[in-house]
Coordinates of C-alpha atoms in Angstrom, one line a residue:
M1075 CA 30.7 -32.3 -25.4
P1076 CA 32.0 -28.7 -25.3
I1077 CA 30.0 -25.8 -24.9
K1078 CA 28.5 -23.5 -27.4
N1079 CA 29.3 -19.9 -28.2
K1080 CA 26.6 -17.6 -29.3
T1081 CA 26.8 -16.8 -33.0
N1082 CA 25.0 -13.8 -33.7
I1083 CA 27.3 -11.2 -31.6
C1084 CA 30.6 -9.8 -32.8
W1085 CA 33.1 -11.8 -30.7
I1086 CA 35.4 -8.9 -30.4
C1087 CA 33.1 -6.0 -29.2
G1088 CA 29.7 -7.5 -28.5
S1089 CA 27.4 -5.8 -30.9
T1090 CA 25.5 -7.4 -33.7
A1091 CA 27.1 -9.4 -36.2
N1092 CA 26.7 -8.4 -39.6
T1093 CA 29.5 -9.3 -41.7
G1094 CA 31.5 -12.5 -42.6
E1095 CA 35.5 -12.5 -42.4
H1096 CA 37.7 -14.4 -45.3
Q1097 CA 38.5 -17.6 -43.8
I1098 CA 41.8 -16.9 -46.0
K1099 CA 42.6 -13.2 -46.3
R1100 CA 40.7 -12.0 -49.4
T1101 CA 44.2 -10.3 -50.9
D1102 CA 46.1 -13.9 -50.5
V1103 CA 43.2 -15.3 -52.6
T1104 CA 43.6 -12.7 -55.4
Q1105 CA 47.4 -13.3 -55.5
M1106 CA 47.1 -16.8 -56.2
F1107 CA 44.1 -17.1 -58.5
G1108 CA 43.7 -13.5 -59.4
K1109 CA 40.7 -10.8 -59.3
R1110 CA 38.6 -12.2 -62.1
S1111 CA 36.0 -15.2 -61.9
F1112 CA 38.0 -18.5 -60.7
Q1113 CA 35.6 -20.2 -63.3
G1114 CA 34.6 -22.7 -60.9
I1115 CA 37.9 -23.6 -59.0
V1116 CA 36.6 -27.0 -56.6
K1117 CA 38.1 -26.6 -53.1
T1118 CA 37.8 -28.8 -50.1
D1119 CA 35.6 -26.9 -47.7
F1120 CA 37.9 -24.8 -44.7
D1121 CA 35.7 -26.3 -42.1
N1122 CA 37.3 -29.5 -42.9
N1123 CA 34.2 -31.4 -43.1
G1124 CA 34.9 -33.4 -46.2
R1125 CA 32.3 -31.4 -48.4
K1126 CA 33.4 -29.8 -51.5
S1127 CA 32.4 -26.1 -52.6
V1128 CA 32.9 -24.5 -56.0
I1129 CA 34.6 -21.0 -55.5
Q1130 CA 33.6 -18.6 -58.2
G1131 CA 35.8 -15.4 -56.9
A1132 CA 37.7 -14.3 -53.9
N1133 CA 34.4 -13.1 -52.4
S1134 CA 32.7 -16.2 -52.6
D1135 CA 30.6 -17.3 -49.5
S1136 CA 32.7 -20.2 -49.7
L1137 CA 35.8 -18.6 -48.6
K1138 CA 34.1 -16.5 -45.4
Y1139 CA 33.0 -17.6 -42.0
R1140 CA 29.4 -16.9 -41.0
K1141 CA 28.6 -13.6 -39.6
N1142 CA 30.9 -13.2 -36.9
L1143 CA 31.7 -9.6 -36.5
C1144 CA 30.6 -6.4 -36.8
A1145 CA 30.9 -3.9 -39.7
K1146 CA 33.1 -1.5 -37.6
C1147 CA 35.2 -4.0 -35.7
N1148 CA 35.7 -6.1 -39.6
N1149 CA 36.5 -2.8 -41.0
E1150 CA 37.5 0.4 -39.0
R1151 CA 38.8 -0.9 -35.9
T1152 CA 41.1 -3.8 -37.6
Q1153 CA 41.5 -2.2 -40.9
L1154 CA 45.5 -1.1 -39.9
Y1155 CA 46.1 -4.9 -38.6
D1156 CA 44.8 -6.1 -41.9
H1157 CA 47.0 -3.5 -44.0
A1158 CA 50.3 -4.6 -42.1
Y1159 CA 49.2 -8.3 -42.8
E1160 CA 49.1 -7.6 -46.4
R1161 CA 52.4 -5.8 -46.5
F1162 CA 54.2 -8.6 -44.8
A1163 CA 52.7 -11.8 -46.5
N1164 CA 53.6 -9.2 -49.9
Y1165 CA 57.1 -9.2 -48.6
I1166 CA 57.5 -12.7 -48.2
R1167 CA 56.1 -13.7 -51.8
D1168 CA 58.5 -10.8 -53.2
D1169 CA 61.4 -12.3 -51.3
F1170 CA 60.7 -15.8 -51.3
S1171 CA 63.9 -17.2 -52.8
K1172 CA 65.9 -15.6 -50.4
L1173 CA 63.8 -16.0 -47.1
K1174 CA 64.2 -19.7 -48.0
K1175 CA 67.8 -19.7 -47.9
T1176 CA 68.3 -17.1 -44.8
L1177 CA 65.3 -18.2 -42.6
C1178 CA 65.5 -15.2 -41.2
L1179 CA 62.6 -12.6 -40.9
S1180 CA 63.4 -8.7 -40.1
T1181 CA 60.4 -6.4 -39.5
N1182 CA 62.7 -3.3 -40.5
L1183 CA 62.9 -4.7 -43.9
V1184 CA 58.9 -5.4 -44.0
F1185 CA 57.8 -2.3 -42.6
G1186 CA 60.7 0.2 -42.3
K1187 CA 62.8 0.8 -39.5
N1188 CA 60.8 3.5 -38.2
R1189 CA 57.5 1.8 -38.8
A1190 CA 58.1 -1.8 -37.5
K1191 CA 57.1 -1.3 -33.9
K1192 CA 54.1 -0.2 -34.9
Q1193 CA 53.3 -2.0 -37.4
Q1194 CA 54.5 -5.3 -36.0
Q1195 CA 51.9 -4.8 -33.5
D1196 CA 49.4 -4.3 -36.0
L1197 CA 50.2 -7.4 -37.8
F1198 CA 50.2 -9.3 -34.4
R1199 CA 47.0 -8.3 -34.1
Y1200 CA 46.0 -9.4 -37.4
F1201 CA 47.0 -12.8 -36.2
I1202 CA 44.9 -12.1 -33.5
K1203 CA 42.2 -11.7 -35.3
A1204 CA 42.4 -14.6 -37.6
F1205 CA 42.7 -16.9 -34.8
G1206 CA 40.1 -15.5 -32.6
C1207 CA 37.7 -16.0 -35.9
Q1208 CA 38.7 -19.6 -35.8
L1209 CA 37.8 -20.4 -32.6
N1210 CA 34.2 -18.2 -32.7
D1211 CA 33.4 -20.3 -35.8
N1212 CA 34.0 -23.4 -33.7
R1213 CA 31.7 -22.3 -31.3
I1214 CA 34.8 -21.4 -28.5
K1215 CA 35.3 -19.0 -26.5
V1216 CA 37.6 -16.1 -27.4
P1217 CA 39.8 -15.4 -24.7
Q1218 CA 39.3 -11.6 -23.1
E1219 CA 43.1 -11.1 -23.1
L1220 CA 43.0 -11.6 -26.7
K1221 CA 39.9 -9.3 -27.3
D1222 CA 41.6 -6.5 -25.5
M1223 CA 44.7 -6.6 -27.7
L1224 CA 42.7 -6.0 -30.8
M1225 CA 40.8 -3.0 -28.7
G1226 CA 44.4 -1.8 -28.5
Q1227 CA 45.2 -2.4 -24.7
N1228 CA 47.6 -4.8 -22.8
F1229 CA 50.3 -5.4 -25.8
G1230 CA 53.0 -4.9 -23.0
N1231 CA 51.9 -7.9 -21.1
R1232 CA 53.4 -11.0 -22.3
N1233 CA 50.3 -13.1 -23.2
R1234 CA 49.7 -17.0 -23.7
F1235 CA 49.2 -16.4 -27.5
R1236 CA 52.1 -16.9 -30.0
V1237 CA 52.6 -17.5 -33.7
S1238 CA 55.7 -18.8 -35.9
I1239 CA 56.3 -18.5 -39.6
C1240 CA 57.1 -21.2 -42.1
V1241 CA 58.2 -20.5 -45.6
N1242 CA 57.4 -23.1 -47.7
D1243 CA 60.2 -25.3 -49.1
I1244 CA 58.4 -24.7 -52.6
F1245 CA 55.5 -22.9 -54.1
Q1246 CA 52.3 -25.0 -53.8
P1247 CA 49.2 -23.5 -55.9
Y1248 CA 46.8 -23.9 -53.0
L1249 CA 45.2 -22.4 -50.0
H1250 CA 44.1 -24.5 -46.4
N1251 CA 43.3 -24.3 -43.2
F1252 CA 44.6 -26.8 -41.0
P1253 CA 41.9 -28.1 -38.1
L1254 CA 41.8 -26.6 -34.9
E1255 CA 42.9 -28.8 -32.1
G1256 CA 42.8 -28.1 -28.4
D1257 CA 41.1 -28.4 -25.1
Q1258 CA 38.0 -26.6 -23.0
D1259 CA 37.1 -26.5 -19.4
L1260 CA 33.5 -27.2 -18.0
Q1261 CA 32.9 -23.3 -18.9
G1262 CA 33.8 -23.1 -22.4
N1263 CA 36.7 -21.6 -22.0
P1264 CA 40.2 -22.6 -24.1
L1265 CA 42.7 -24.2 -22.3
N1266 CA 45.0 -24.7 -25.2
F1267 CA 44.6 -24.2 -28.9
F1268 CA 46.7 -24.9 -32.2
W1269 CA 46.0 -23.9 -35.6
A1270 CA 47.5 -22.9 -38.8
Q1271 CA 46.9 -21.7 -42.1
H1272 CA 48.5 -22.3 -45.5
N1273 CA 48.8 -20.0 -48.3
G1274 CA 50.8 -21.3 -51.2
W1275 CA 54.2 -19.4 -50.1
F1276 CA 54.0 -19.6 -46.3
T1277 CA 52.5 -20.9 -43.4
V1278 CA 51.5 -19.4 -40.1
V1279 CA 51.1 -21.5 -36.8
Y1280 CA 48.9 -20.5 -34.3
A1281 CA 49.2 -21.3 -30.2
Y1282 CA 47.2 -20.5 -27.5
N1283 CA 48.6 -21.9 -24.0
R1284 CA 51.0 -24.2 -25.9
Q1285 CA 54.7 -24.6 -27.4
I1286 CA 55.3 -24.3 -30.7
S1287 CA 57.8 -26.5 -31.9
K1288 CA 61.0 -25.1 -33.1
E1289 CA 60.9 -26.8 -36.5
F1290 CA 58.4 -24.5 -37.1
G1291 CA 60.0 -21.4 -36.4
E1292 CA 60.9 -19.1 -33.5
E1293 CA 58.1 -18.4 -31.3
W1294 CA 56.6 -14.7 -32.2
F1295 CA 54.9 -12.7 -29.2
G1296 CA 55.0 -9.4 -31.9
K1297 CA 57.6 -7.7 -30.2
S1298 CA 61.5 -8.8 -31.6
R1299 CA 62.2 -7.2 -34.8
R1300 CA 64.4 -10.3 -35.8
V1301 CA 62.5 -13.6 -36.1
A1302 CA 64.0 -17.2 -37.1
I1303 CA 61.3 -18.7 -39.5
G1304 CA 61.0 -22.2 -40.2
K1305 CA 60.9 -24.1 -43.5
W1306 CA 57.7 -26.1 -44.0
A1307 CA 57.9 -29.5 -46.4
A1308 CA 55.4 -30.1 -49.2
S1309 CA 54.6 -33.4 -47.6
N1310 CA 53.4 -31.8 -44.6
H1311 CA 50.4 -30.5 -46.4
R1312 CA 47.4 -32.6 -47.4
E1313 CA 46.9 -34.4 -49.8
D1314 CA 42.9 -34.1 -50.8
R1315 CA 43.3 -30.7 -52.0

């Protein structure tokens, strides 16, 4: 039986949690469905419990985690990370056809050569934030090394967290969080975890203390400026969306 983590504190800094982060980035939701009312789109619940939720707009509570971050961490402290992800996602959407052929992502092209080093680190920290929210929502302790990186520390150290990027072979108009898989020790500390998010144009694979199969793309630690990406087949997606 896994040890449950506290739910009323911000998992990044320990302050009172008073905001709920989107389970799928809000800008990804609006890119797919628009900014106006969705008029009752029904989606499978992101917690993978089989329930159905009616989503009426991009700020629907059905698209958010429970309150898991304080306002400072969710806005001020991690805002640059969110912006880096938005620029990254827009680049993939704009160059979708080209990336499917080259299977190579250059952060110099995403962010500009002079800004790539800083902004690719911000992008990597966004992925840490997304992964940490998923762990916390499953009552799993977020590793201290990941919290430290979000607080601006220890980026130079090689850590146990990595991601890979898969461009989807065809655009699929749905959003999905795959089930979180992994193990904890008797104190509730994560030993290894694996997770993925699909947003129509591309899929991000997250791993902590696990290797990612090469078919999903090169493992990325936020440092290299050229990344070999994978191609995600439509058959890999769930049929119950």
